[in-house]
């Protein structure tokens, strides 16, 4: 009886398939195509990137890309992820929100990438997040943006992004706590007049409030300011507040200009920068062509969200340096509008490398055919994963940020080294 | 022969009347445009402030200041809006668009003020600032500053266009009136020339005389009357014929 029914069902199914109208077949093909979104013609997994490859912050996009690409090259050379290679679809947004939104639309709707990866900046990412919510049915997630801002870590947009790095809130809290600990309570702020600057400002404000202190003074600058521009007006504003330390929330060109003008105008207090600043570019601008290479850099203290790339005792750092030396990836020529000389190694490219390494691990956990609908589950399956930097990475529905640790560095002998003793340096 | 003196005063009067119309219309236009546009810009600023205030409630309550900043940054891209800032219910500046810093005049102003205020900010210019309370003021206040220079420029442009149009109408009107007056004066000139010929007992046969006599208006009537009078006057005015002496 059962066998008869099975045969009948089989025959019915066969007849139905033969008699089905052609549009039904094409509908099924469309559904299959939808499931295969983000897969290139050769079966590669296509990741969409919009980042700053031009403008005063092009160093950030370039370095982040170089670090990530070195690892992707390594993976591709060794057979890819579950047999599939990883390809990047790149667009330049110049660290400007509107081009970033346009690029994202292209990546999601025209290029139909598998996921978004390696975005740079808070003002750009905060404008893209509503897009992800709008197209949430397509389940396009943003992975490991190069920003520590809160919007992609909290409702209502936190569900559409996964972060690896520590937040600006953690970075600013660490800086404030260390300054307060060594008796520097009058903390002023120099920040970019946009969402990134406000994110850092909010972090400093909250951290100071825990010590019962308010921001001593504040000055802002416009996004896109260059090192050749003057920050004297900002320095004069902050000088009136008589700060004992200044926390900068900006990009390297403007922050370097501020540090230069601060020293020139006699504001000689510790000047802290967040990880986003691009430490090597900052150092380069402040020491290049100077009679006293330490003149402008001795007051710097930069927070970092990855360990020192000089510390080869760390397994991931060792591998990163090897891959960077082997592949030395460059931004495709069609995206290069202004000359930029990349660094052999940098904190930003190390972060890009770690982002890529964790993403590859997540893609590996997608069993069978890569499908966006399985991404979130794959991310949440990452528990106490050893990325090779001595800090276990975990994700979960309530934990959308992999790393928590913040490192502090100062300039010694023309390079950034880990700051161990705050009191000895700035006490 | 042209009649000019007769219509000189008329033409002067027409020109004066048009000038008066243009001046009064321009003055009214300037007043209306300035008042309406100023009110409209202030209204727009208030609407923008209200839009930001309405959109800010959740963001502020969630303490998501980066998103709040991102929101107000987008409004500064609108032409005429030079600054936006948000103060908390306690008067703290939570987000703003000032570079290189918040001006002293604003730092020292009432953070909960929602009425339109004219501000002169050193190094920035003149502004009209309006405010809108967030959550009835319990969550703070949004302040939007419109650049008076930009508003002034737009008002000047609008007024300029209106006055330009009125001036063109003035010139066209005056030229038209002169043309019409001259058109009306031409038969009178012809009539005068005809009357002079009659008075001089010159030959009135000819195209000009025929044309004036053929007119069916007042000028034609007068020409025919003058001809009639001259023809009737001729026999009686002649001296009586002399006696031939044969009788």
XYZ file of C-alpha atoms in Angstrom:
674
model
C 0.000 0.000 0.000
C 2.684 2.447 1.019
C 4.797 1.500 -2.009
C 1.777 2.061 -4.266
C 1.132 5.468 -2.783
C 4.759 6.422 -3.178
C 4.698 5.381 -6.822
C 1.492 7.347 -7.332
C 3.000 10.405 -5.679
C 6.105 10.025 -7.806
C 4.048 9.753 -11.008
C 1.949 12.773 -9.998
C 5.055 14.807 -9.312
C 6.523 13.810 -12.676
C 3.309 14.726 -14.507
C 3.087 18.013 -12.626
C 6.642 18.861 -13.596
C 5.948 18.102 -17.246
C 2.662 20.016 -17.327
C 3.869 22.970 -15.272
C 3.878 26.251 -17.206
C 7.287 27.585 -18.264
C 7.020 30.624 -15.955
C 6.963 28.279 -12.974
C 10.315 26.869 -14.027
C 11.747 30.370 -14.381
C 10.329 31.272 -10.958
C 12.194 28.354 -9.443
C 15.320 29.456 -11.280
C 14.822 32.960 -9.851
C 14.531 31.556 -6.346
C 17.711 29.568 -6.908
C 19.434 32.705 -8.194
C 18.277 34.623 -5.137
C 19.756 31.949 -2.924
C 22.999 32.232 -4.856
C 23.297 36.010 -4.411
C 26.813 37.098 -3.662
C 28.375 34.249 -5.606
C 30.460 35.232 -8.634
C 30.499 33.533 -12.048
C 33.367 31.266 -11.004
C 31.703 30.373 -7.744
C 33.698 32.872 -5.698
C 32.174 34.637 -2.693
C 31.932 38.341 -3.495
C 32.365 40.830 -0.641
C 31.380 44.481 -1.095
C 33.693 47.220 0.150
C 33.147 50.978 0.252
C 36.051 52.789 1.890
C 38.242 55.881 1.748
C 40.746 55.335 -1.057
C 40.926 59.045 -1.876
C 41.021 62.284 0.094
C 42.870 63.180 3.293
C 41.863 59.896 4.977
C 42.800 57.601 2.071
C 45.538 56.059 4.207
C 42.911 54.434 6.417
C 40.995 52.738 3.611
C 44.191 51.733 1.872
C 45.832 50.212 4.934
C 42.690 48.379 6.041
C 42.297 46.946 2.535
C 45.944 45.896 2.332
C 45.778 43.987 5.595
C 42.554 42.190 4.669
C 43.680 41.446 1.122
C 46.911 39.877 2.307
C 44.900 37.295 4.229
C 42.335 36.768 1.456
C 45.209 36.201 -1.013
C 46.657 33.629 1.350
C 43.297 31.857 1.671
C 42.641 31.930 -2.082
C 46.076 30.511 -2.815
C 45.353 27.667 -0.465
C 42.070 26.557 -1.998
C 39.699 29.217 -0.727
C 36.877 28.770 1.756
C 35.221 25.379 1.328
C 36.548 25.392 -2.220
C 35.359 28.901 -3.028
C 37.677 31.843 -3.521
C 36.999 35.251 -2.030
C 36.660 38.260 -4.322
C 36.297 41.902 -3.331
C 34.137 44.442 -5.130
C 35.656 47.806 -4.234
C 34.299 51.339 -4.351
C 35.827 54.575 -3.118
C 33.742 56.894 -0.944
C 36.509 59.304 0.079
C 35.223 59.050 3.682
C 32.086 60.988 2.669
C 28.590 59.778 3.646
C 26.717 60.394 0.388
C 29.124 58.481 -1.897
C 29.183 55.710 0.695
C 25.400 55.393 0.580
C 25.475 55.371 -3.252
C 28.179 52.702 -3.244
C 26.199 50.600 -0.816
C 23.114 50.763 -3.011
C 25.232 49.581 -5.943
C 26.822 46.799 -3.918
C 23.511 45.549 -2.573
C 21.215 45.960 -5.549
C 23.407 45.867 -8.661
C 26.441 43.831 -7.655
C 24.433 41.734 -5.210
C 27.432 41.020 -3.018
C 27.332 38.326 -0.372
C 28.030 40.742 2.467
C 29.522 44.185 3.149
C 33.002 44.276 4.580
C 35.768 46.674 5.578
C 33.833 49.946 5.607
C 35.730 52.939 6.996
C 34.372 55.625 9.286
C 31.494 56.589 11.520
C 29.833 59.304 9.374
C 29.770 56.860 6.481
C 28.627 53.786 8.381
C 25.930 55.597 10.372
C 24.334 56.653 7.083
C 24.505 53.133 5.658
C 22.884 51.400 8.627
C 19.320 52.498 7.751
C 19.894 50.998 4.282
C 20.634 47.652 5.854
C 17.447 47.883 7.873
C 15.447 48.889 4.797
C 16.696 45.843 2.884
C 16.749 43.533 5.878
C 14.776 40.893 3.961
C 17.876 40.373 1.809
C 19.965 39.740 4.938
C 22.965 41.770 3.819
C 25.161 42.208 6.890
C 27.962 44.673 7.479
C 31.064 42.941 8.806
C 33.776 44.566 10.864
C 33.551 48.227 9.934
C 36.560 50.341 10.851
C 34.740 52.417 13.455
C 34.153 52.109 17.154
C 30.920 54.099 17.198
C 27.830 52.893 19.021
C 25.082 52.979 16.340
C 26.161 49.665 14.771
C 26.492 48.130 18.230
C 23.080 49.068 19.593
C 19.399 48.978 18.598
C 17.878 49.737 16.194
C 20.746 48.961 13.796
C 22.914 46.661 15.852
C 21.243 43.594 14.352
C 22.639 44.366 10.907
C 26.329 44.667 11.757
C 29.073 42.629 13.399
C 32.056 44.362 14.964
C 35.468 43.012 15.804
C 37.265 46.002 17.316
C 36.680 47.544 20.732
C 34.349 50.557 20.753
C 35.247 54.231 21.014
C 33.417 54.160 24.310
C 35.968 51.612 25.568
C 38.895 53.511 24.066
C 37.850 56.887 25.495
C 37.000 55.359 28.876
C 40.463 53.810 29.018
C 42.157 57.089 28.146
C 40.087 59.083 30.639
C 40.617 56.569 33.440
C 44.375 56.563 32.902
C 44.593 60.354 32.759
C 42.472 60.749 35.873
C 44.572 58.097 37.639
C 47.734 60.146 37.125
C 46.029 63.343 38.264
C 45.085 64.874 34.928
C 41.409 65.587 35.413
C 41.024 68.680 33.268
C 40.518 66.956 29.958
C 39.633 68.925 26.830
C 38.519 67.597 23.476
C 39.426 68.269 19.875
C 37.077 66.427 17.580
C 35.718 66.062 14.084
C 32.403 67.894 13.647
C 30.388 64.823 12.690
C 29.041 61.525 13.998
C 32.539 60.146 14.634
C 33.583 63.146 16.686
C 30.301 63.099 18.572
C 30.689 59.407 19.299
C 34.098 60.018 20.876
C 32.824 63.126 22.644
C 29.975 61.103 24.161
C 32.451 58.458 25.317
C 34.732 61.002 27.000
C 31.787 62.798 28.559
C 30.386 59.564 29.999
C 33.792 58.430 31.275
C 34.489 61.785 32.932
C 31.021 61.801 34.469
C 31.919 58.587 36.298
C 34.713 60.578 37.958
C 32.401 63.496 38.647
C 34.149 65.717 36.097
C 33.006 67.507 32.956
C 34.832 68.116 29.675
C 37.102 71.105 30.371
C 36.830 72.594 26.883
C 36.148 71.594 23.323
C 37.026 72.571 19.778
C 36.026 71.061 16.465
C 37.237 70.825 12.881
C 35.603 69.989 9.569
C 35.927 66.480 8.159
C 38.406 66.435 5.292
C 40.748 69.063 6.800
C 44.334 68.643 5.654
C 47.635 68.774 7.511
C 48.543 71.963 5.663
C 45.510 73.694 7.197
C 45.698 75.673 10.422
C 44.270 74.463 13.726
C 45.447 77.531 15.634
C 41.909 78.752 16.311
C 41.106 75.396 17.902
C 44.275 75.463 19.993
C 43.477 78.980 21.223
C 39.982 77.874 22.268
C 41.369 74.921 24.206
C 44.148 76.942 25.807
C 41.521 79.108 27.489
C 40.261 75.973 29.265
C 43.772 75.257 30.657
C 43.513 71.517 30.011
C 45.850 68.930 31.549
C 45.288 66.603 28.597
C 43.530 66.722 25.256
C 41.698 63.788 23.683
C 41.448 64.033 19.904
C 38.743 62.237 17.978
C 39.695 62.701 14.372
C 41.619 61.489 11.357
C 45.384 61.700 11.021
C 45.711 64.823 8.846
C 43.684 67.094 11.122
C 44.975 65.561 14.357
C 48.563 65.974 13.187
C 47.849 69.610 12.312
C 46.365 70.112 15.775
C 49.311 68.464 17.554
C 51.729 70.618 15.539
C 49.882 73.882 16.271
C 49.366 72.943 19.936
C 53.102 72.513 20.469
C 53.857 75.660 18.471
C 51.404 77.710 20.553
C 52.644 76.319 23.868
C 49.853 73.869 24.670
C 52.228 71.165 25.850
C 50.038 68.557 27.474
C 49.464 64.890 26.566
C 47.519 64.680 23.314
C 45.630 61.425 22.987
C 44.250 59.969 19.754
C 41.880 57.086 19.139
C 42.738 54.038 17.046
C 40.869 55.411 14.031
C 43.402 58.199 13.658
C 45.862 56.076 11.673
C 48.902 56.209 13.925
C 51.634 55.676 11.321
C 50.263 58.383 9.035
C 50.011 60.724 12.021
C 53.586 59.980 13.024
C 54.783 60.395 9.461
C 53.244 63.866 9.137
C 54.589 65.049 12.485
C 58.137 63.805 12.151
C 58.863 64.153 8.436
C 61.303 66.961 7.723
C 61.543 68.060 11.372
C 64.873 69.070 12.910
C 63.673 67.556 16.155
C 61.676 64.466 15.131
C 60.312 64.165 18.666
C 59.321 67.813 18.889
C 55.727 67.224 17.973
C 55.398 63.568 18.929
C 56.609 63.419 22.518
C 53.143 64.411 23.817
C 51.257 61.803 21.810
C 49.491 58.821 23.345
C 47.381 56.726 21.002
C 44.880 54.086 21.967
C 44.827 50.989 19.748
C 42.381 48.145 19.362
C 44.955 45.628 18.151
C 48.310 44.731 19.689
C 51.569 46.173 18.438
C 52.522 44.915 14.983
C 56.110 44.988 16.217
C 55.475 42.216 18.728
C 56.260 39.106 16.707
C 55.843 36.936 19.771
C 52.117 37.172 19.040
C 51.255 34.389 16.526
C 48.775 36.457 14.519
C 51.224 39.350 14.267
C 53.915 36.988 13.010
C 51.616 35.592 10.337
C 50.369 39.077 9.419
C 53.891 40.346 8.869
C 54.758 37.327 6.754
C 51.670 37.704 4.571
C 52.129 41.456 4.174
C 55.723 40.902 3.112
C 54.736 38.094 0.726
C 51.755 39.714 -1.019
C 52.211 43.456 -0.402
C 48.689 44.114 -1.778
C 48.000 47.423 -3.501
C 44.731 49.224 -4.088
C 43.601 48.660 -7.725
C 44.890 51.408 -9.988
C 41.432 52.543 -11.083
C 40.706 53.597 -7.492
C 43.955 55.502 -6.969
C 43.335 59.227 -7.467
C 46.106 60.618 -5.249
C 49.511 59.220 -4.508
C 49.875 57.285 -1.280
C 52.872 55.376 -0.054
C 51.673 52.502 2.113
C 53.457 51.302 5.234
C 54.947 47.816 5.260
C 53.069 47.289 8.535
C 50.577 49.360 10.483
C 47.947 49.072 13.189
C 45.221 49.630 10.587
C 46.440 46.929 8.202
C 46.843 44.553 11.152
C 43.206 45.227 12.006
C 42.254 44.560 8.373
C 44.141 41.281 8.504
C 42.347 40.231 11.715
C 38.975 41.249 10.223
C 39.654 39.057 7.184
C 40.873 36.161 9.285
C 37.751 36.092 11.417
C 35.482 36.534 8.395
C 37.080 33.567 6.665
C 36.494 31.494 9.786
C 32.819 32.525 9.776
C 32.458 31.699 6.062
C 34.022 28.297 6.727
C 31.269 27.623 9.222
C 28.646 28.055 6.488
C 28.197 24.423 5.608
C 27.471 23.562 1.997
C 26.444 26.325 -0.356
C 27.056 29.820 1.085
C 23.740 31.386 1.967
C 23.169 34.742 3.589
C 20.416 33.322 5.742
C 22.953 31.171 7.570
C 25.410 33.970 8.276
C 24.070 35.110 11.608
C 24.032 31.572 12.948
C 27.592 31.078 11.713
C 28.714 34.247 13.521
C 26.995 33.234 16.738
C 28.737 29.882 16.586
C 32.053 31.683 17.156
C 32.782 31.108 20.839
C 36.149 31.602 22.500
C 37.789 31.522 19.117
C 41.548 32.045 19.153
C 42.381 34.688 16.577
C 46.039 34.484 17.551
C 46.369 37.722 19.522
C 45.829 36.307 23.012
C 42.215 37.452 23.339
C 39.423 34.964 22.695
C 36.679 36.092 20.342
C 33.043 35.340 21.057
C 29.784 36.382 19.458
C 26.146 35.929 20.378
C 22.731 37.579 20.032
C 23.655 39.992 22.810
C 27.305 40.233 21.863
C 27.986 41.734 18.462
C 31.533 42.842 19.154
C 34.370 40.322 19.145
C 37.261 42.063 20.902
C 37.178 44.213 24.018
C 40.788 45.036 24.771
C 42.346 48.478 24.302
C 46.104 49.047 24.021
C 47.984 52.330 24.605
C 51.031 53.420 22.667
C 53.479 56.329 22.657
C 56.198 57.356 20.231
C 59.732 56.289 21.017
C 62.613 56.298 18.557
C 60.288 57.163 15.721
C 57.784 54.364 16.244
C 54.813 53.533 18.376
C 55.573 51.344 21.385
C 53.319 50.061 24.115
C 52.831 52.435 27.038
C 53.183 50.534 30.286
C 53.755 53.260 32.840
C 51.464 56.271 32.468
C 52.778 57.968 35.591
C 56.385 57.811 34.437
C 55.477 59.182 31.021
C 52.849 61.800 31.837
C 52.590 61.932 35.621
C 2.985 119.371 -39.889
C 3.128 117.716 -36.439
C 1.062 118.484 -33.375
C 3.493 118.343 -30.465
C 2.614 121.153 -28.085
C -1.002 120.074 -27.693
C 0.017 116.606 -26.339
C 3.231 117.486 -24.480
C 1.409 117.861 -21.194
C -0.574 114.685 -21.847
C 2.592 112.723 -22.495
C 4.262 114.177 -19.425
C 1.183 113.295 -17.414
C 1.172 109.718 -18.702
C 4.864 109.345 -17.908
C 4.317 110.716 -14.418
C 1.346 108.443 -13.846
C 3.276 105.370 -14.967
C 6.225 106.384 -12.787
C 3.923 106.696 -9.808
C 2.410 103.286 -10.522
C 5.870 101.738 -10.844
C 7.169 103.317 -7.670
C 4.143 102.392 -5.612
C 4.022 98.855 -7.058
C 7.751 98.382 -6.452
C 7.481 99.604 -2.882
C 4.531 97.296 -2.248
C 6.361 94.411 -3.923
C 9.520 94.971 -1.871
C 7.494 95.098 1.307
C 5.394 92.048 0.408
C 8.283 89.907 -0.847
C 10.496 90.812 2.088
C 7.770 90.160 4.616
C 6.579 86.958 2.986
C 10.006 85.476 2.333
C 11.300 86.395 5.778
C 8.236 84.808 7.320
C 8.593 81.802 5.032
C 12.272 81.294 5.896
C 11.538 81.631 9.565
C 8.680 79.178 9.135
C 10.938 76.752 7.284
C 13.557 77.003 10.013
C 10.902 76.334 12.576
C 9.642 73.332 10.596
C 13.172 71.978 10.299
C 13.724 72.476 14.003
C 10.464 70.669 14.701
C 11.388 67.841 12.319
C 14.704 67.380 14.090
C 13.006 67.637 17.457
C 10.452 64.968 16.537
C 13.133 62.675 15.107
C 15.406 63.200 18.081
C 13.190 61.889 20.835
C 14.077 58.198 20.561
C 17.694 58.945 19.721
C 18.067 61.197 22.745
C 16.319 58.806 25.071
C 18.658 56.044 23.843
C 21.595 58.424 24.414
C 22.788 57.718 20.880
C 24.537 61.016 20.263
C 26.471 59.876 17.164
C 23.186 59.201 15.361
C 21.851 62.522 16.609
C 24.903 64.289 15.184
C 24.513 62.404 11.926
C 20.901 63.604 11.785
C 21.656 67.293 12.298
C 24.630 67.179 9.899
C 22.218 66.324 7.101
C 20.124 69.419 7.785
C 23.093 71.757 7.599
C 23.424 70.720 3.947
C 20.142 72.591 3.253
C 20.843 75.987 1.753
C 20.481 78.815 4.231
C 20.870 76.708 7.365
C 24.221 77.560 8.858
C 24.097 75.816 12.195
C 22.071 73.427 14.296
C 22.577 72.627 17.936
C 20.733 70.587 20.493
C 20.679 71.362 24.172
C 19.512 69.068 26.916
C 16.800 70.005 29.397
C 19.598 71.100 31.728
C 21.154 73.315 29.060
C 24.070 71.069 28.116
C 25.127 71.158 24.458
C 24.556 67.580 23.262
C 25.302 68.000 19.560
C 26.183 70.924 17.340
C 27.680 71.822 13.981
C 29.951 74.706 15.009
C 33.556 74.859 13.862
C 35.979 75.647 15.514
C 33.765 75.919 18.596
C 30.448 77.059 20.024
C 30.318 80.900 19.865
C 30.280 82.745 23.177
C 26.974 84.441 22.319
C 25.322 81.048 22.024
C 27.054 79.589 25.059
C 25.657 82.488 27.095
C 22.140 82.407 25.639
C 19.020 80.776 27.016
C 19.238 77.102 25.965
C 15.466 76.664 26.166
C 14.573 79.690 24.025
C 12.218 78.798 21.175
C 11.236 82.273 19.917
C 12.958 83.657 16.816
C 16.130 85.480 17.837
C 18.419 87.574 15.656
C 22.069 86.783 16.320
C 25.259 88.518 15.283
C 28.037 85.938 15.606
C 31.589 87.276 15.196
C 33.340 85.704 12.230
C 30.169 83.965 11.097
C 27.625 86.642 10.207
C 24.032 87.482 11.052
C 21.477 84.796 11.744
C 17.888 84.296 12.690
C 17.649 81.426 15.150
C 14.524 79.491 16.016
C 14.053 76.696 18.507
C 11.763 73.741 18.930
C 11.283 71.794 22.147
C 11.975 68.056 22.210
C 9.316 66.104 24.064
C 7.712 69.370 25.185
C 11.126 70.545 26.389
C 11.636 67.662 28.815
C 14.288 66.100 26.564
C 15.861 69.341 25.375
C 15.604 71.896 22.595
C 16.653 71.973 18.947
C 18.007 75.296 17.669
C 18.349 76.094 13.964
C 20.248 79.119 12.663
C 19.395 80.543 9.234
C 21.948 82.769 7.552
C 20.423 86.231 7.142
C 22.918 87.034 4.392
C 21.632 84.108 2.353
C 18.023 85.049 3.121
C 18.794 88.689 2.251
C 20.377 87.629 -1.013
C 17.352 85.541 -1.938
C 14.976 88.370 -1.026
C 17.063 90.836 -3.064
C 16.980 88.468 -6.005
C 13.202 88.022 -5.770
C 12.646 91.783 -5.439
C 15.095 92.468 -8.272
C 13.134 90.184 -10.565
C 9.834 91.886 -9.679
C 11.230 95.407 -10.107
C 12.895 94.399 -13.360
C 9.541 93.221 -14.713
C 7.751 96.392 -13.560
C 10.472 98.570 -15.111
C 10.091 96.801 -18.426
C 6.332 97.379 -18.216
C 6.997 101.087 -17.483
C 9.221 101.520 -20.537
C 6.821 99.593 -22.791
C 3.862 101.573 -21.393
C 5.482 104.982 -21.888
C 6.692 104.162 -25.410
C 3.279 102.761 -26.248
C 1.471 105.837 -24.924
C 3.739 108.162 -26.935
C 3.050 106.120 -30.040
C -0.718 106.197 -29.435
C -0.699 109.962 -28.772
C 1.249 110.530 -31.969
C -1.179 108.300 -33.803
C -4.080 110.382 -32.483
C -2.293 113.644 -33.325
C -1.549 112.781 -36.959
C -5.113 113.602 -38.373
C -5.047 116.882 -36.468
C -1.788 117.726 -38.195
C -3.288 116.856 -41.557
C -6.372 118.950 -40.724
C -4.203 121.896 -39.756
C -2.254 121.616 -43.012
C -5.555 121.465 -44.971
C -6.944 124.521 -43.153
C -3.768 126.496 -43.843
C -4.047 125.662 -47.540
C -7.680 126.815 -47.557
C -6.753 130.040 -45.826
C -4.000 130.690 -48.328
C -6.443 129.761 -51.122
C -3.936 127.278 -52.359
C -4.883 124.313 -54.427
C -6.558 121.791 -52.168
C -6.725 119.103 -54.778
C -4.348 116.282 -54.002
C -3.937 113.074 -52.137
C -3.420 114.659 -48.666
C -6.598 116.730 -48.986
C -8.533 113.784 -50.312
C -7.393 111.648 -47.432
C -8.419 114.132 -44.767
C -11.742 114.817 -46.461
C -12.419 111.100 -46.770
C -11.995 110.388 -43.051
C -15.161 109.492 -41.211
C -13.999 110.768 -37.847
C -14.036 114.223 -36.261
C -10.969 115.341 -38.252
C -12.774 114.466 -41.556
C -15.955 116.269 -40.381
C -13.931 119.366 -39.518
C -12.086 119.273 -42.877
C -15.326 119.042 -44.792
C -16.841 121.861 -42.682
C -13.822 124.089 -43.315
C -14.088 123.393 -47.078
C -17.800 124.169 -47.014
C -17.286 127.423 -45.172
C -14.536 128.470 -47.540
C -16.705 127.662 -50.572
C -19.732 129.588 -49.157
C -17.644 132.558 -48.139
C -16.044 133.096 -51.544
C -19.030 134.668 -53.615
C -20.241 137.138 -50.944
C -16.769 138.201 -50.004
C -15.958 139.056 -53.656
C -16.388 142.774 -54.551
C -19.530 143.579 -56.658
C -18.981 143.578 -60.398
C -18.253 147.020 -61.988
C -21.016 148.727 -64.272
C -20.182 148.459 -67.908
C -21.681 151.957 -68.740
C -24.064 150.856 -71.501
C -27.202 150.887 -69.529
